[in-house]
Amino acid sequence: MDNKFAAEEINFFHNHIELLKPAMIGSHLPACIHLENFFRNPKERLDDTLPYISFGGSIYYDRTVEYIINTGDYYICAYVASGKLEFGNDDQSIKCSEKNVLIAYKNSSYTLKSISRELTLYLYFINGAAIDSYCREIISQSGHKHFYNTQFELHSFIVNNLEKLNYFLRTTEKSNLFMESIMFQYVFVRFLTTSNTNDPFTNNIPLHIAKLKRIFDTRYYESHTLNSLQDELQISKYTLCRDFSTYYGTSPLKYLNKVRIDRAKELLLETNQTIVSIGNEVGIDNTTHFINLFKRQTGDTPLKYRQSHLGTGLNGNILFPSTESL
């Protein structure tokens, strides 16, 4: 692709992107930056309330790059689909790999540097009163003063929905501004409600409780009882229950079930496995029990959860069209 843009696009890039490596030559971007799936929104905004994406889509880099982003009046929402990058400002810098989400605040400057030979990044310049409200809440949280970063494990789910967002973004029908807004907020809120669990070994948590949690996080597919855990850890099951609840606010087996259901949600969205197979894979062999437990935690049966998040099997579904319709 010839990375040449019209005057409007060039002005936008000059105002918001300062390439450090490699440099931009005239109205041409370096050939290593592939923008076939990065779009200027052809539709004018309706008002200042709804989230409005001026530019957005996926960018592929086939060599290392480095540039400064001046956000101006925009927030930037980015998702690392593959590869690794370094991102930050003078006060804070982090390294991100696949499945990481970044939200950069408006009226700020950041440096983005790829640290893998290839990088695929979903990147959106967005503003509007709704985004102001979301980001005020983010900034008020500890650790997110300069930008927001988290890891989002449901990779297929997020890429699938960002591609649907890109579909609406590149259309000219004005009514699709509402679809863009709904789709973006649907994805955005999922980002914000993703919880990061800190490594227990760094938080002065007793070793037996850290080991217990690690068993649940990595061996959730095995059969566990309080008696078997007591035998493995050589700690009274009553002590395990008391101490685990003290540090994590829930009983050990409730936490184990949450881990299992969270993993089941990933498998529902990222594979075509049957409900029975997924239940077995997460350590719940009784399918009826698996379905009831899943519904208790999510409000939906596994099948309805899969349909509502991937848009499969829903007649006349315009919010989440199937990939074939894109």
Coordinates of C-alpha atoms in Angstrom, one line a residue:
M1 CA 0.0 0.0 0.0
D2 CA 1.1 3.5 -0.8
N3 CA 0.9 5.3 2.6
K4 CA 0.0 8.6 1.1
F5 CA -2.8 10.6 2.6
A6 CA -5.0 13.6 1.8
A7 CA -4.2 17.0 3.4
E8 CA -6.8 16.5 6.2
E9 CA -5.2 13.2 7.2
I10 CA -1.7 14.6 7.0
N11 CA -2.6 17.5 9.2
F12 CA -4.1 15.1 11.7
F13 CA -0.9 13.0 11.8
H14 CA 1.3 16.0 12.0
N15 CA -0.7 17.4 15.0
H16 CA -0.9 14.1 16.9
I17 CA 2.0 11.8 15.8
E18 CA 5.7 12.7 15.7
L19 CA 7.6 9.9 14.1
L20 CA 11.1 9.4 15.6
K21 CA 12.1 6.1 14.0
P22 CA 11.7 5.9 11.0
A23 CA 10.9 9.4 9.9
M24 CA 8.0 10.5 7.8
I25 CA 8.9 11.8 4.3
G26 CA 6.6 14.5 3.0
S27 CA 3.1 13.2 2.8
H28 CA 4.3 9.6 2.9
L29 CA 4.4 7.4 6.0
P30 CA 7.2 4.8 6.1
A31 CA 6.4 1.6 4.3
C32 CA 6.8 -0.4 7.5
I33 CA 3.6 1.1 8.9
H34 CA 0.6 -0.6 7.3
L35 CA -2.6 1.4 7.6
E36 CA -4.9 -0.6 5.3
N37 CA -7.3 -1.1 8.2
F38 CA -6.9 2.3 9.8
F39 CA -9.7 4.8 8.9
R40 CA -10.7 8.4 9.2
N41 CA -14.4 8.5 10.2
P42 CA -16.3 9.7 7.2
K43 CA -19.3 10.8 9.3
E44 CA -19.5 14.1 11.1
R45 CA -20.2 13.9 14.8
L46 CA -23.8 14.4 16.0
D47 CA -23.1 16.2 19.2
D48 CA -20.5 16.3 22.0
T49 CA -22.2 13.7 24.2
L50 CA -21.6 10.4 22.4
P51 CA -18.2 8.8 22.1
Y52 CA -16.9 9.8 18.6
I53 CA -13.9 8.2 16.9
S54 CA -12.2 10.5 14.5
F55 CA -9.5 8.0 13.5
G56 CA -9.3 4.3 14.4
G57 CA -8.7 0.8 13.3
S58 CA -5.8 -1.7 13.3
I59 CA -2.2 -0.8 12.4
Y60 CA 0.5 -3.4 11.5
Y61 CA 4.2 -2.6 11.9
D62 CA 6.7 -5.0 10.2
R63 CA 9.8 -3.4 11.8
T64 CA 10.5 -1.5 15.0
V65 CA 9.1 2.0 15.2
E66 CA 9.1 4.8 17.7
Y67 CA 6.9 7.9 17.9
I68 CA 5.5 10.5 20.1
I69 CA 1.7 10.7 20.5
N70 CA 0.2 14.1 21.3
T71 CA -3.3 13.4 22.3
G72 CA -4.7 16.9 22.2
D73 CA -8.5 16.8 22.6
Y74 CA -8.6 13.0 22.2
Y75 CA -8.3 10.0 24.5
I76 CA -6.5 7.1 22.9
C77 CA -7.7 3.6 23.4
A78 CA -5.3 0.9 22.2
Y79 CA -5.2 -2.9 22.3
V80 CA -2.1 -4.9 21.6
A81 CA -3.2 -7.8 19.3
S82 CA 0.3 -9.2 18.8
G83 CA 3.8 -8.2 19.5
K84 CA 5.4 -6.1 22.3
L85 CA 5.7 -2.4 22.9
E86 CA 6.9 0.1 25.4
F87 CA 4.6 3.0 26.3
G88 CA 4.7 5.9 28.7
N89 CA 5.7 9.4 29.5
D90 CA 8.4 11.1 31.6
D91 CA 6.7 10.0 34.8
Q92 CA 5.8 6.4 34.1
S93 CA 6.7 3.8 31.4
I94 CA 5.6 0.2 31.0
K95 CA 6.2 -2.7 28.6
C96 CA 3.1 -4.4 27.1
S97 CA 2.6 -7.6 25.2
E98 CA -0.3 -9.3 23.5
K99 CA -3.7 -8.8 25.2
N100 CA -2.8 -5.5 26.9
V101 CA -5.1 -2.5 26.9
L102 CA -3.9 1.1 27.0
I103 CA -5.9 4.2 27.5
A104 CA -4.0 7.5 27.1
Y105 CA -5.5 10.7 28.5
K106 CA -6.2 13.9 26.5
N107 CA -3.9 16.9 26.5
S108 CA -0.9 14.6 27.1
S109 CA 2.2 13.4 25.4
Y110 CA 3.4 9.8 25.3
T111 CA 6.1 7.8 23.6
L112 CA 5.3 4.5 21.9
K113 CA 8.1 2.2 20.9
S114 CA 7.7 -1.3 19.5
I115 CA 10.1 -3.8 21.0
S116 CA 9.3 -6.7 18.8
R117 CA 10.0 -6.9 15.1
E118 CA 6.3 -7.1 14.3
L119 CA 3.4 -5.4 16.1
T120 CA -0.4 -5.3 15.5
L121 CA -2.2 -2.6 17.4
Y122 CA -5.8 -1.5 17.5
L123 CA -5.7 2.3 18.0
Y124 CA -8.6 4.8 18.3
F125 CA -8.6 8.6 18.7
I126 CA -11.9 9.3 20.6
N127 CA -13.6 12.1 22.5
G128 CA -17.0 13.0 23.9
A129 CA -18.6 13.7 27.2
A130 CA -19.2 10.0 27.9
I131 CA -15.5 9.3 27.6
D132 CA -14.7 12.2 29.8
S133 CA -16.9 10.6 32.5
Y134 CA -15.3 7.2 32.1
C135 CA -11.8 8.6 32.2
R136 CA -12.4 10.8 35.3
E137 CA -13.3 7.6 37.1
I138 CA -10.1 5.9 35.8
I139 CA -7.9 8.7 36.8
S140 CA -9.4 8.8 40.3
Q141 CA -8.2 5.2 40.9
S142 CA -4.8 4.4 42.4
G143 CA -2.1 3.7 39.9
H144 CA -3.8 5.2 36.8
K145 CA -2.7 8.9 37.1
H146 CA -0.8 9.0 33.9
F147 CA -2.5 6.4 31.8
Y148 CA -4.6 3.2 32.2
N149 CA -3.2 -0.3 31.5
T150 CA -4.6 -3.7 32.1
Q151 CA -4.5 -7.2 30.5
F152 CA -7.6 -8.5 28.9
E153 CA -7.6 -12.3 28.6
L154 CA -10.6 -12.8 26.2
H155 CA -8.5 -12.1 23.1
S156 CA -10.8 -13.6 20.5
F157 CA -13.8 -11.8 22.1
I158 CA -12.1 -8.4 21.9
V159 CA -10.6 -8.7 18.4
N160 CA -14.0 -9.9 17.1
N161 CA -15.8 -6.9 18.5
L162 CA -13.1 -4.4 17.5
E163 CA -13.4 -5.7 14.0
K164 CA -17.1 -5.1 14.2
L165 CA -16.4 -1.6 15.5
N166 CA -14.1 -1.0 12.5
Y167 CA -16.9 -2.1 10.1
F168 CA -19.2 0.6 11.5
L169 CA -16.4 3.1 11.5
R170 CA -15.6 2.9 7.8
T171 CA -19.2 3.2 6.7
T172 CA -20.8 6.5 5.5
E173 CA -24.3 5.9 6.9
K174 CA -24.9 8.6 9.6
S175 CA -27.0 6.2 11.7
N176 CA -24.0 4.0 12.2
L177 CA -22.6 6.7 14.5
F178 CA -24.9 5.3 17.1
M179 CA -23.7 1.8 16.4
E180 CA -20.1 2.9 16.7
S181 CA -20.9 4.5 20.1
I182 CA -22.7 1.5 21.4
M183 CA -20.1 -1.0 20.2
F184 CA -17.2 1.1 21.6
Q185 CA -18.8 1.5 25.0
Y186 CA -19.6 -2.2 25.1
V187 CA -16.0 -3.0 24.6
F188 CA -14.7 -0.1 26.7
V189 CA -16.7 -1.0 29.7
R190 CA -15.5 -4.6 29.5
F191 CA -12.0 -3.2 29.6
L192 CA -12.7 -1.2 32.7
T193 CA -14.4 -4.0 34.6
T194 CA -11.5 -6.4 34.0
S195 CA -9.9 -7.0 37.4
N196 CA -6.2 -7.4 37.8
T197 CA -5.2 -9.9 40.4
N198 CA -1.8 -9.1 41.9
D199 CA 0.7 -11.8 42.4
P200 CA 0.2 -13.0 46.0
F201 CA 3.9 -13.6 46.5
T202 CA 4.5 -9.9 46.4
N203 CA 1.8 -8.9 48.9
N204 CA 3.0 -10.3 52.2
I205 CA 0.3 -13.0 52.0
P206 CA 1.2 -16.2 54.0
L207 CA 2.9 -18.7 52.0
H208 CA 0.3 -21.4 52.5
I209 CA -2.4 -19.1 51.2
A210 CA -0.3 -18.0 48.2
K211 CA 0.3 -21.7 47.4
L212 CA -3.4 -22.4 47.7
K213 CA -4.4 -19.6 45.4
R214 CA -1.8 -20.7 42.9
I215 CA -3.2 -24.2 42.9
F216 CA -6.6 -22.8 42.0
D217 CA -5.3 -20.5 39.4
T218 CA -3.2 -23.1 37.6
R219 CA -4.8 -26.5 38.5
Y220 CA -8.5 -25.5 38.4
Y221 CA -9.2 -28.4 36.1
E222 CA -8.3 -30.9 38.8
S223 CA -10.7 -32.3 41.5
H224 CA -10.1 -30.4 44.7
T225 CA -11.7 -30.8 48.2
L226 CA -10.9 -29.2 51.5
N227 CA -9.6 -32.6 52.7
S228 CA -7.3 -33.0 49.6
L229 CA -6.0 -29.5 49.9
Q230 CA -5.4 -30.0 53.6
D231 CA -3.3 -33.2 52.8
E232 CA -1.3 -31.4 50.1
L233 CA -0.5 -28.3 52.0
Q234 CA -0.2 -30.0 55.4
I235 CA -2.4 -27.2 56.9
S236 CA -5.7 -27.7 58.7
K237 CA -8.6 -27.1 56.3
Y238 CA -10.2 -24.8 58.9
T239 CA -7.0 -22.7 58.9
L240 CA -7.0 -22.7 55.1
C241 CA -10.6 -21.5 55.0
R242 CA -10.1 -18.8 57.6
D243 CA -6.9 -17.4 56.2
F244 CA -8.0 -17.5 52.6
S245 CA -11.2 -15.7 53.4
T246 CA -9.2 -13.1 55.3
Y247 CA -7.0 -12.2 52.4
Y248 CA -9.3 -12.7 49.4
G249 CA -12.8 -12.1 50.9
T250 CA -14.3 -15.4 49.8
S251 CA -14.0 -19.0 50.7
P252 CA -11.5 -21.3 48.9
L253 CA -14.0 -23.3 47.0
K254 CA -16.0 -20.3 45.9
Y255 CA -12.8 -18.8 44.5
L256 CA -12.1 -22.0 42.7
N257 CA -15.5 -22.0 41.1
K258 CA -15.0 -18.4 40.0
V259 CA -11.7 -19.3 38.3
R260 CA -13.4 -22.2 36.6
I261 CA -16.2 -20.1 35.3
D262 CA -13.9 -17.3 34.2
R263 CA -11.9 -19.9 32.2
A264 CA -15.1 -21.4 30.8
K265 CA -16.1 -17.9 29.6
E266 CA -12.8 -17.7 27.7
L267 CA -13.3 -21.1 26.1
L268 CA -16.9 -20.3 25.1
L269 CA -15.7 -17.2 23.2
E270 CA -12.4 -18.5 21.9
T271 CA -13.2 -22.1 20.8
N272 CA -16.1 -24.1 19.3
Q273 CA -16.0 -26.7 22.0
T274 CA -19.4 -28.0 23.3
I275 CA -20.8 -27.1 26.7
V276 CA -20.1 -30.6 28.0
S277 CA -16.5 -30.4 26.8
I278 CA -15.9 -27.0 28.3
G279 CA -17.3 -28.1 31.7
N280 CA -15.0 -31.1 31.7
E281 CA -12.0 -29.0 30.7
V282 CA -12.5 -26.6 33.7
G283 CA -13.0 -29.5 36.2
I284 CA -16.8 -29.7 36.4
D285 CA -17.8 -33.1 35.0
N286 CA -21.5 -32.8 35.9
T287 CA -22.9 -30.7 33.0
T288 CA -26.1 -29.8 34.8
H289 CA -24.1 -28.5 37.8
F290 CA -21.8 -26.6 35.4
I291 CA -24.7 -24.9 33.7
N292 CA -26.4 -24.0 37.0
L293 CA -23.1 -22.7 38.4
F294 CA -22.3 -20.7 35.3
K295 CA -25.8 -19.1 35.3
R296 CA -25.5 -18.3 39.0
Q297 CA -22.3 -16.4 38.4
T298 CA -23.1 -14.7 35.1
G299 CA -26.9 -14.6 34.8
D300 CA -26.8 -16.5 31.6
T301 CA -26.5 -20.2 30.6
P302 CA -23.2 -21.0 28.8
L303 CA -25.0 -21.1 25.4
K304 CA -26.7 -17.7 25.9
Y305 CA -23.4 -16.2 27.1
R306 CA -21.7 -17.4 23.9
Q307 CA -24.6 -16.1 21.7
S308 CA -24.8 -12.7 23.3
H309 CA -21.1 -12.0 23.2
L310 CA -20.3 -13.4 19.7
G311 CA -23.6 -12.6 18.1
T312 CA -24.2 -16.2 16.9
G313 CA -27.7 -17.7 16.4
L314 CA -29.5 -14.3 16.9
N315 CA -31.9 -13.5 14.1
G316 CA -31.9 -10.0 12.8
N317 CA -29.0 -9.0 15.1
I318 CA -27.6 -5.7 14.0
L319 CA -25.6 -4.9 17.0
F320 CA -23.4 -7.9 16.8
P321 CA -23.5 -9.1 13.2
S322 CA -21.8 -12.3 12.3
T323 CA -18.4 -12.1 10.8
E324 CA -19.8 -13.4 7.5
S325 CA -22.0 -10.2 7.3
L326 CA -19.0 -7.9 7.6

